[in-house]
CSV table of C-alpha atoms and ligand atoms in Angstrom, one decimal:
chain,number,residue,atom,x,y,z
A,13,UNK,CA,30.9,-29.4,6.9
A,14,UNK,CA,32.9,-26.2,7.2
A,15,UNK,CA,31.7,-23.4,4.9
A,16,UNK,CA,34.1,-20.6,4.0
A,17,UNK,CA,31.4,-18.1,5.0
A,18,UNK,CA,30.9,-19.6,8.5
A,19,UNK,CA,33.0,-17.0,10.2
A,20,UNK,CA,32.3,-14.2,7.7
A,21,UNK,CA,28.7,-13.3,8.5
A,22,UNK,CA,28.3,-10.1,10.4
A,23,UNK,CA,27.4,-10.1,14.1
A,24,UNK,CA,24.2,-8.2,13.3
A,25,UNK,CA,23.0,-11.2,11.4
A,26,UNK,CA,24.1,-13.6,14.2
A,27,UNK,CA,27.7,-14.0,13.3
A,28,UNK,CA,28.9,-17.7,13.6
A,29,UNK,CA,25.3,-18.7,14.6
A,30,UNK,CA,23.7,-17.3,11.5
A,31,UNK,CA,21.4,-19.9,9.9
A,32,UNK,CA,21.6,-22.3,12.8
A,33,UNK,CA,18.5,-21.3,14.6
A,34,UNK,CA,16.0,-24.1,14.8
A,35,UNK,CA,13.1,-21.7,15.6
A,36,UNK,CA,10.5,-21.9,12.8
A,37,UNK,CA,8.9,-18.5,12.3
A,38,UNK,CA,5.2,-18.2,12.0
A,39,UNK,CA,5.0,-17.3,8.3
A,40,UNK,CA,7.2,-20.4,7.6
A,41,UNK,CA,4.9,-22.5,9.8
A,42,UNK,CA,1.8,-21.2,8.0
A,43,UNK,CA,3.5,-21.9,4.6
A,44,UNK,CA,4.3,-25.5,5.7
A,45,UNK,CA,0.9,-26.1,7.1
A,46,UNK,CA,-0.7,-24.8,3.9
A,47,UNK,CA,1.4,-27.1,1.8
A,48,UNK,CA,0.6,-30.1,4.0
A,49,UNK,CA,-3.1,-29.3,4.1
A,50,UNK,CA,-3.3,-29.0,0.3
A,51,UNK,CA,-1.5,-32.3,-0.1
A,52,UNK,CA,-3.9,-34.0,2.4
A,53,UNK,CA,-7.0,-32.6,0.8
A,54,UNK,CA,-6.3,-32.2,-2.9
A,55,UNK,CA,-9.9,-31.6,-3.9
A,56,UNK,CA,-10.7,-28.9,-1.3
A,57,UNK,CA,-10.2,-25.2,-2.1
A,58,UNK,CA,-8.0,-23.4,0.3
A,59,UNK,CA,-9.6,-20.2,1.6
A,60,UNK,CA,-6.8,-17.8,2.0
A,61,UNK,CA,-7.6,-15.0,4.5
A,62,UNK,CA,-3.9,-14.7,5.4
A,63,UNK,CA,-2.6,-12.6,2.5
A,64,UNK,CA,-1.5,-9.0,3.0
A,65,UNK,CA,-2.0,-8.1,-0.6
A,66,UNK,CA,-4.9,-6.9,-2.7
A,67,UNK,CA,-6.7,-9.6,-4.8
A,68,UNK,CA,-7.2,-7.1,-7.7
A,69,UNK,CA,-4.5,-6.2,-10.1
A,70,UNK,CA,-3.6,-2.5,-10.8
A,71,UNK,CA,-6.3,-0.5,-12.5
A,72,UNK,CA,-6.5,-0.6,-16.4
A,73,UNK,CA,-5.6,3.1,-16.6
A,74,UNK,CA,-2.4,2.5,-14.7
A,75,UNK,CA,-1.5,-0.6,-16.7
A,76,UNK,CA,-2.1,1.3,-19.9
A,77,UNK,CA,0.1,4.2,-18.7
A,78,UNK,CA,2.9,1.7,-18.0
A,79,UNK,CA,2.6,0.0,-21.4
A,80,UNK,CA,2.8,3.4,-23.1
A,81,UNK,CA,5.7,4.7,-21.1
A,82,UNK,CA,7.8,1.5,-20.8
A,83,UNK,CA,9.3,1.7,-24.3
A,84,UNK,CA,9.9,5.5,-24.5
A,85,UNK,CA,13.6,6.2,-24.8
A,86,UNK,CA,13.5,9.1,-22.4
A,87,UNK,CA,12.3,6.7,-19.6
A,88,UNK,CA,15.2,4.4,-19.8
A,89,UNK,CA,17.7,6.2,-17.6
A,90,UNK,CA,18.4,5.7,-13.9
A,91,UNK,CA,15.8,7.8,-12.1
A,92,UNK,CA,18.0,8.3,-9.0
A,93,UNK,CA,16.0,10.2,-6.4
A,94,UNK,CA,13.0,10.4,-8.8
A,95,UNK,CA,11.3,12.5,-11.3
A,96,UNK,CA,9.8,15.9,-10.4
A,97,UNK,CA,6.4,15.0,-12.0
A,98,UNK,CA,5.9,12.2,-9.4
A,99,UNK,CA,6.9,14.5,-6.5
A,100,UNK,CA,4.4,17.1,-7.8
A,101,UNK,CA,1.6,14.5,-8.2
A,102,UNK,CA,2.3,13.1,-4.7
A,103,UNK,CA,2.0,16.7,-3.3
A,104,UNK,CA,-1.3,17.2,-5.1
A,105,UNK,CA,-2.6,13.8,-3.8
A,106,UNK,CA,-1.7,14.7,-0.2
A,107,UNK,CA,-3.6,18.0,-0.5
A,108,UNK,CA,-6.6,16.4,-2.2
A,109,UNK,CA,-7.0,13.4,0.1
A,110,UNK,CA,-5.6,14.7,3.4
A,111,UNK,CA,-5.9,18.5,3.0
A,112,UNK,CA,-2.1,18.9,3.4
A,113,UNK,CA,-1.1,22.4,2.2
A,114,UNK,CA,2.2,24.0,1.6
A,115,UNK,CA,4.1,20.9,0.7
A,116,UNK,CA,7.1,21.8,-1.6
A,117,UNK,CA,7.4,18.7,-3.9
A,118,UNK,CA,11.2,19.1,-4.5
A,119,UNK,CA,12.0,19.6,-0.8
A,120,UNK,CA,9.4,17.6,1.2
A,121,UNK,CA,8.8,14.5,-1.0
A,122,UNK,CA,11.1,11.8,-2.3
A,123,UNK,CA,9.9,8.5,-3.8
A,124,UNK,CA,11.0,5.0,-2.7
A,125,UNK,CA,10.9,1.5,-4.3
A,126,UNK,CA,7.8,0.8,-2.1
A,127,UNK,CA,7.5,1.9,1.5
A,128,UNK,CA,9.4,-1.1,2.9
A,129,UNK,CA,12.8,0.2,1.7
A,130,UNK,CA,11.9,3.7,2.9
A,131,UNK,CA,11.2,2.2,6.4
A,132,UNK,CA,14.5,0.3,6.2
A,133,UNK,CA,16.5,3.4,5.3
A,134,UNK,CA,15.1,5.9,7.8
A,135,UNK,CA,16.9,4.4,10.8
A,136,UNK,CA,20.2,4.9,8.9
A,137,UNK,CA,19.3,8.6,8.8
A,138,UNK,CA,18.8,8.9,12.6
A,139,UNK,CA,20.0,5.9,14.7
A,140,UNK,CA,23.4,5.9,16.3
A,141,UNK,CA,24.5,2.9,18.5
A,142,UNK,CA,22.6,3.0,21.8
A,143,UNK,CA,19.7,5.1,20.5
A,144,UNK,CA,16.3,3.7,21.1
A,145,UNK,CA,13.4,3.2,18.7
A,146,UNK,CA,9.9,3.1,20.1
A,147,UNK,CA,7.8,0.8,18.0
A,148,UNK,CA,4.3,-0.6,18.3
A,149,UNK,CA,3.7,-4.4,18.6
A,150,UNK,CA,2.1,-6.3,16.9
A,151,UNK,CA,3.4,-4.5,13.8
A,152,UNK,CA,5.5,-4.3,10.7
A,153,UNK,CA,9.0,-5.0,11.9
A,154,UNK,CA,11.3,-3.5,9.2
A,155,UNK,CA,12.2,-0.2,11.0
A,156,UNK,CA,13.0,-2.1,14.2
A,157,UNK,CA,15.1,-4.7,12.4
A,158,UNK,CA,17.2,-1.9,10.9
A,159,UNK,CA,17.5,-0.1,14.2
A,160,UNK,CA,19.0,-3.3,15.6
A,161,UNK,CA,21.3,-3.7,12.7
A,162,UNK,CA,22.7,-0.3,13.4
A,163,UNK,CA,23.4,-1.0,17.1
A,164,UNK,CA,20.3,0.7,18.3
A,165,UNK,CA,17.8,-0.7,20.8
A,166,UNK,CA,14.1,-1.3,20.4
A,167,UNK,CA,11.4,-0.6,23.0
A,168,UNK,CA,8.0,-2.2,22.2
A,169,UNK,CA,4.7,-0.4,22.9
A,170,UNK,CA,2.0,-3.0,23.0
A,171,UNK,CA,-1.3,-2.3,21.2
A,172,UNK,CA,-4.2,-3.4,23.3
A,173,UNK,CA,-7.9,-3.4,22.8
A,174,UNK,CA,-8.3,-1.6,26.2
A,175,UNK,CA,-6.5,1.4,24.6
A,176,UNK,CA,-8.2,1.2,21.2
A,177,UNK,CA,-4.9,-0.3,19.8
A,178,UNK,CA,-3.1,3.0,20.3
A,179,UNK,CA,0.2,3.0,22.2
A,180,UNK,CA,0.1,4.3,25.8
A,181,UNK,CA,2.8,7.0,25.5
A,182,UNK,CA,2.8,7.6,29.3
A,183,UNK,CA,3.9,4.0,29.8
A,184,UNK,CA,7.4,4.6,28.5
A,185,UNK,CA,9.9,4.6,31.4
A,186,UNK,CA,12.0,7.8,31.8
A,187,UNK,CA,15.3,5.9,31.3
A,188,UNK,CA,14.0,4.7,27.9
A,189,UNK,CA,12.7,8.2,27.0
A,190,UNK,CA,16.2,9.6,27.6
A,191,UNK,CA,17.6,7.4,24.9
A,192,UNK,CA,14.6,7.4,22.6
A,193,UNK,CA,15.4,9.0,19.2
A,194,UNK,CA,12.7,7.6,16.9
A,195,UNK,CA,9.2,6.4,17.1
A,196,UNK,CA,7.4,4.3,14.5
A,197,UNK,CA,3.6,4.4,14.2
A,198,UNK,CA,1.3,2.9,11.7
A,199,UNK,CA,-2.4,3.9,11.2
A,200,UNK,CA,-4.7,2.5,9.9
A,201,UNK,CA,-2.8,-0.3,11.6
A,202,UNK,CA,-1.6,-3.6,10.4
A,203,UNK,CA,-2.7,-6.0,11.9
A,204,UNK,CA,-5.3,-4.5,14.2
A,205,UNK,CA,-7.3,-2.4,11.7
A,206,UNK,CA,-7.3,0.4,14.2
A,207,UNK,CA,-7.3,4.0,13.1
A,208,UNK,CA,-5.8,7.0,14.8
A,209,UNK,CA,-7.7,10.2,15.9
A,210,UNK,CA,-6.5,13.7,15.4
A,211,UNK,CA,-6.4,14.0,19.1
A,212,UNK,CA,-4.0,11.1,19.4
A,213,UNK,CA,-1.7,12.5,16.7
A,214,UNK,CA,-1.7,15.8,18.7
A,215,UNK,CA,-0.6,13.9,21.7
A,216,UNK,CA,2.1,12.3,19.6
A,217,UNK,CA,3.4,15.7,18.4
A,218,UNK,CA,3.5,17.0,22.0
A,219,UNK,CA,5.3,13.8,23.2
A,220,UNK,CA,7.8,14.0,20.3
A,221,UNK,CA,8.6,17.7,21.1
A,222,UNK,CA,8.9,17.1,24.8
A,223,UNK,CA,11.1,14.1,24.5
A,224,UNK,CA,13.0,15.1,21.4
A,225,UNK,CA,11.9,12.1,19.3
A,226,UNK,CA,11.5,11.9,15.5
A,227,UNK,CA,8.2,10.3,14.5
A,228,UNK,CA,7.9,8.0,11.4
A,229,UNK,CA,4.3,7.5,10.5
A,230,UNK,CA,3.8,4.5,8.2
A,231,UNK,CA,0.7,5.3,6.2
A,232,UNK,CA,0.7,2.2,4.0
A,233,UNK,CA,-3.1,1.7,4.4
A,234,UNK,CA,-4.0,5.3,5.0
A,235,UNK,CA,-6.7,5.9,2.5
A,236,UNK,CA,-8.4,2.5,2.9
A,237,UNK,CA,-11.0,3.7,5.4
A,238,UNK,CA,-14.7,2.9,5.9
A,239,UNK,CA,-18.0,4.1,7.3
A,240,UNK,CA,-17.4,7.8,7.5
A,241,UNK,CA,-13.8,7.7,8.9
A,242,UNK,CA,-11.9,10.2,6.7
A,243,UNK,CA,-8.3,9.4,5.7
A,244,UNK,CA,-6.1,11.2,8.3
A,245,UNK,CA,-2.5,12.2,7.8
A,246,UNK,CA,-0.2,12.6,10.8
A,247,UNK,CA,1.3,15.6,9.0
A,248,UNK,CA,-2.1,17.3,9.0
A,249,UNK,CA,-1.8,17.9,12.8
A,250,UNK,CA,-0.3,21.2,13.8
A,251,UNK,CA,3.5,20.9,14.5
A,252,UNK,CA,3.8,17.4,12.9
A,253,UNK,CA,5.8,18.6,10.0
A,254,UNK,CA,8.5,19.8,12.4
A,255,UNK,CA,8.9,16.4,14.2
A,256,UNK,CA,7.7,13.8,11.8
A,257,UNK,CA,7.8,12.0,8.5
A,258,UNK,CA,5.0,10.1,6.8
A,259,UNK,CA,5.6,7.2,4.5
A,260,UNK,CA,3.0,6.5,1.8
A,261,UNK,CA,2.6,3.5,-0.5
A,262,UNK,CA,0.6,2.8,-3.7
A,263,UNK,CA,0.7,-0.9,-2.9
A,264,UNK,CA,-2.5,-1.3,-0.9
A,265,UNK,CA,-4.7,1.6,-1.9
A,266,UNK,CA,-4.0,1.2,-5.6
A,267,UNK,CA,-3.5,-2.6,-5.8
A,268,UNK,CA,0.2,-2.2,-6.8
A,269,UNK,CA,2.2,-4.3,-4.4
A,270,UNK,CA,4.5,-5.8,-7.0
A,271,UNK,CA,5.1,-2.4,-8.7
A,272,UNK,CA,7.2,-1.1,-5.9
A,273,UNK,CA,6.4,2.5,-5.5
A,274,UNK,CA,5.8,4.8,-2.5
A,275,UNK,CA,7.1,8.1,-1.1
A,276,UNK,CA,8.0,9.8,2.0
A,277,UNK,CA,6.9,13.3,3.0
A,278,UNK,CA,8.2,15.6,5.7
A,279,UNK,CA,10.7,18.2,6.9
A,280,UNK,CA,13.2,19.1,4.2
A,281,UNK,CA,16.3,18.3,6.3
A,282,UNK,CA,15.0,14.8,7.1
A,283,UNK,CA,14.0,14.2,3.5
A,284,UNK,CA,17.5,15.3,2.4
A,285,UNK,CA,19.0,12.7,4.8
A,286,UNK,CA,16.7,10.0,3.4
A,287,UNK,CA,17.6,11.1,-0.2
A,288,UNK,CA,21.3,10.8,0.7
A,289,UNK,CA,20.9,7.3,2.0
A,290,UNK,CA,18.7,6.3,-0.9
A,291,UNK,CA,21.1,7.7,-3.4
A,292,UNK,CA,23.7,5.4,-1.9
A,293,UNK,CA,21.4,2.4,-1.9
A,294,UNK,CA,19.4,2.3,-5.2
A,295,UNK,CA,19.1,4.3,-8.4
A,296,UNK,CA,15.4,4.9,-8.2
A,297,UNK,CA,12.3,3.3,-9.6
A,298,UNK,CA,11.8,2.9,-13.3
A,299,UNK,CA,10.5,6.2,-14.7
A,300,UNK,CA,7.7,4.4,-16.5
A,301,UNK,CA,6.5,3.0,-13.2
A,302,UNK,CA,6.7,6.5,-11.6
A,303,UNK,CA,4.6,7.8,-14.5
A,304,UNK,CA,2.0,5.0,-14.2
A,305,UNK,CA,1.9,5.8,-10.5
A,306,UNK,CA,1.1,9.4,-11.3
A,307,UNK,CA,-1.9,8.1,-13.3
A,308,UNK,CA,-2.9,6.1,-10.2
A,309,UNK,CA,-2.7,9.0,-7.7
A,310,UNK,CA,-4.4,11.3,-10.1
A,311,UNK,CA,-7.4,9.0,-10.0
A,312,UNK,CA,-8.4,8.4,-6.4
A,313,UNK,CA,-11.7,6.8,-7.6
A,314,UNK,CA,-9.6,3.6,-8.1
A,315,UNK,CA,-9.2,3.5,-4.3
A,316,UNK,CA,-12.9,4.3,-3.8
A,317,UNK,CA,-13.9,1.2,-5.8
A,318,UNK,CA,-11.4,-0.9,-3.8
A,319,UNK,CA,-12.8,0.4,-0.6
A,320,UNK,CA,-16.3,-0.4,-1.6
A,321,UNK,CA,-15.3,-4.0,-2.2
A,322,UNK,CA,-13.5,-4.4,1.1
A,323,UNK,CA,-16.3,-2.7,3.0
A,324,UNK,CA,-18.8,-5.1,1.6
A,325,UNK,CA,-16.6,-8.1,2.4
A,326,UNK,CA,-16.0,-6.8,6.0
A,327,UNK,CA,-19.8,-6.7,6.5
A,328,UNK,CA,-20.1,-10.4,5.5
A,329,UNK,CA,-17.0,-11.5,7.4
A,330,UNK,CA,-17.9,-9.7,10.7
A,331,UNK,CA,-21.4,-11.2,10.7
A,332,UNK,CA,-20.0,-14.7,10.0
A,333,UNK,CA,-17.3,-14.4,12.6
A,334,UNK,CA,-19.7,-13.2,15.3
A,335,UNK,CA,-22.0,-16.1,14.5
A,336,UNK,CA,-19.1,-18.4,15.1
A,337,UNK,CA,-18.5,-17.0,18.5
A,338,UNK,CA,-15.7,-14.5,17.8
A,339,UNK,CA,-15.9,-10.9,19.0
A,340,UNK,CA,-15.5,-9.2,15.7
A,341,UNK,CA,-16.0,-5.5,14.9
A,342,UNK,CA,-15.7,-3.9,11.5
A,343,UNK,CA,-12.5,-1.9,11.4
A,344,UNK,CA,-12.4,1.7,10.3
A,345,UNK,CA,-9.3,1.2,8.2
A,346,UNK,CA,-6.9,-1.3,6.4
A,347,UNK,CA,-8.1,-4.6,5.0
A,348,UNK,CA,-7.7,-6.6,8.2
A,349,UNK,CA,-9.9,-7.8,11.0
A,350,UNK,CA,-8.2,-8.7,14.2
A,351,UNK,CA,-10.1,-11.0,16.6
A,352,UNK,CA,-9.3,-12.7,19.9
A,353,UNK,CA,-8.2,-16.3,19.3
A,354,UNK,CA,-10.4,-19.1,20.6
A,355,UNK,CA,-9.1,-20.9,23.7
A,356,UNK,CA,-9.9,-24.4,22.4
A,357,UNK,CA,-12.6,-26.6,21.1
A,358,UNK,CA,-15.5,-28.4,22.6
A,359,UNK,CA,-13.7,-31.6,21.8
A,360,UNK,CA,-11.2,-30.6,24.6
A,361,UNK,CA,-8.5,-29.3,22.4
A,362,UNK,CA,-6.6,-26.5,24.1
A,363,UNK,CA,-4.8,-23.7,22.2
A,364,UNK,CA,-1.9,-22.1,24.0
A,365,UNK,CA,-1.1,-19.6,21.4
A,366,UNK,CA,-2.7,-17.9,18.4
A,367,UNK,CA,-0.2,-19.7,16.2
A,368,UNK,CA,-1.6,-23.0,17.3
A,369,UNK,CA,-5.1,-21.8,16.3
A,370,UNK,CA,-3.9,-20.7,12.8
A,371,UNK,CA,-2.2,-24.0,12.3
A,372,UNK,CA,-5.3,-25.8,13.4
A,373,UNK,CA,-7.5,-23.8,11.0
A,374,UNK,CA,-5.3,-24.6,8.0
A,375,UNK,CA,-4.9,-28.2,8.9
A,376,UNK,CA,-8.5,-29.0,9.7
A,377,UNK,CA,-10.4,-26.5,7.5
A,378,UNK,CA,-8.0,-25.3,4.9
A,379,UNK,CA,-8.6,-21.7,6.1
A,380,UNK,CA,-5.4,-19.6,6.2
A,381,UNK,CA,-5.1,-16.7,8.7
A,382,UNK,CA,-2.2,-14.9,10.4
A,383,UNK,CA,-1.7,-15.4,14.1
A,384,UNK,CA,-0.3,-12.7,16.5
A,385,UNK,CA,0.9,-13.5,20.0
A,386,UNK,CA,2.8,-10.2,20.7
A,387,UNK,CA,0.2,-8.5,22.8
A,388,UNK,CA,-2.5,-11.1,23.6
A,389,UNK,CA,-3.6,-14.0,21.3
A,390,UNK,CA,-5.2,-12.7,18.2
A,391,UNK,CA,-6.0,-13.9,14.7
A,392,UNK,CA,-5.9,-11.7,11.6
A,393,UNK,CA,-8.3,-12.3,8.8
A,394,UNK,CA,-7.8,-10.4,5.5
A,395,UNK,CA,-10.6,-9.4,3.2
A,396,UNK,CA,-8.3,-9.7,0.2
A,397,UNK,CA,-9.3,-13.3,-0.4
A,398,UNK,CA,-9.8,-14.4,-4.0
A,399,UNK,CA,-13.4,-13.9,-5.3
A,400,UNK,CA,-14.0,-12.4,-8.7
A,401,UNK,CA,-17.7,-11.7,-8.2
A,402,UNK,CA,-20.0,-10.5,-5.4
A,403,UNK,CA,-21.7,-13.9,-5.5
A,404,UNK,CA,-18.3,-15.6,-5.1
A,405,UNK,CA,-17.6,-13.4,-2.1
A,406,UNK,CA,-20.7,-14.6,-0.3
A,407,UNK,CA,-19.9,-18.2,-1.3
A,408,UNK,CA,-16.4,-17.9,0.2
A,409,UNK,CA,-17.7,-16.5,3.5
A,410,UNK,CA,-20.5,-19.1,3.7
A,411,UNK,CA,-18.0,-21.9,3.0
A,412,UNK,CA,-15.6,-20.5,5.6
A,413,UNK,CA,-18.4,-20.3,8.1
A,414,UNK,CA,-19.6,-23.9,7.4
A,415,UNK,CA,-16.1,-25.3,7.8
A,416,UNK,CA,-15.3,-23.4,11.0
A,417,UNK,CA,-18.7,-24.3,12.5
A,418,UNK,CA,-17.6,-28.0,12.4
A,419,UNK,CA,-14.6,-27.2,14.6
A,420,UNK,CA,-16.8,-26.2,17.6
A,421,UNK,CA,-14.4,-23.5,18.7
A,422,UNK,CA,-14.5,-22.3,22.3
A,423,UNK,CA,-13.9,-18.7,23.4
B,15,LIG,C1,2.2,-1.7,7.8
B,15,LIG,C2,2.9,-1.9,6.5
B,15,LIG,N1,3.8,-1.0,6.2
B,15,LIG,C3,4.5,-1.1,5.0
B,15,LIG,C4,4.3,-2.1,4.2
B,15,LIG,C5,5.2,-2.3,3.0
B,15,LIG,O1,4.5,-1.9,1.8
B,15,LIG,P1,5.2,-1.6,0.5
B,15,LIG,O2,6.7,-1.8,0.6
B,15,LIG,O3,4.6,-2.5,-0.5
B,15,LIG,O4,4.9,-0.2,0.2
B,15,LIG,C6,3.4,-3.1,4.5
B,15,LIG,C7,3.2,-4.3,3.6
B,15,LIG,O5,2.6,-5.3,4.0
B,15,LIG,C8,2.7,-3.0,5.7
B,15,LIG,O6,1.8,-3.9,6.1
């Protein structure tokens, strides 16, 4: 049937072909497989290690601050590009956690309704048609999607185990470098759990200077780090403030995904460009949420407690996965563990992709994971699974192990 909108959809969304694709994306596949498995095994608990969100709610201190602030008349207004108190608290946080000094809150920091919209808006500040974004794969796709919407091109830098899941900057062909305008990086990395080194960030600064490229560092997981690895800001490296921006989020480190609050820090001209786009896109996060967020970032021990939990769960999960035949190493950051996918089962089943493995794990064992086939075949397990006590954590991991053992996976 003809729909009035058939010929109205923009070319960037596929024009006349919008909505006609029969390709089923992996997250939809997982969702469908989960629903089917639940239906087939109504009495069996689904073990969800696929989620990219914390299992804890926001801290009581933060919830209390929101409940106190929500009804205050002075908080009702549009907050536009944000309240100065939040910018000041963010600057103090960057100094306390990452040792960043000399940040001018009103010039170098502007909030966002989570880091996702910030990552979506930044290409609008920099990309002209034909410009190239260098981005890492596997990865968070929003900045690349917007670059394409704007008529830019995307060049993928694969993250491989051989290179510690850092991009090989020397691999970019000169013709691509000529057109490259932006580079998107994310450490600690989703999905690999890899962390960057100061040395790598120094190389990035030199690369950006030499090739005239703006760096966007997505620090969504940046202070979720373990076993002696200290949170590292890209902006802490000499020269980074001149070439880069860093996007922070309260979603993961403060268990506030649904609250929608983050901020971007960097060079004042770049921040002004973001503020201009933002001002024309939204009217700012609710002031009461910004004030509750101040309470969060003033209390970094909230993150410490969360890290303790994830670290403990990683220890259990790594042991279990290795006993099952995976090659699992505890990551230094994020809440993900990224392992090579099995190639099949001893019962002669063959897996051609990681997606097939994930589908199999849900269907056969009611264990949800996220597959990645972008740079090798890998499965991502998240330690944000539901377990309200330490005893339950152990039970979940033991149950996962028992179910997977039955599958007789081959590596
Ligand atoms: C790498 C990465 N960046 C950014 C985000 C967006 O986070 P938020 O918009 O909640 O700040 C996510 C969320 O999953 C993520 O994994």
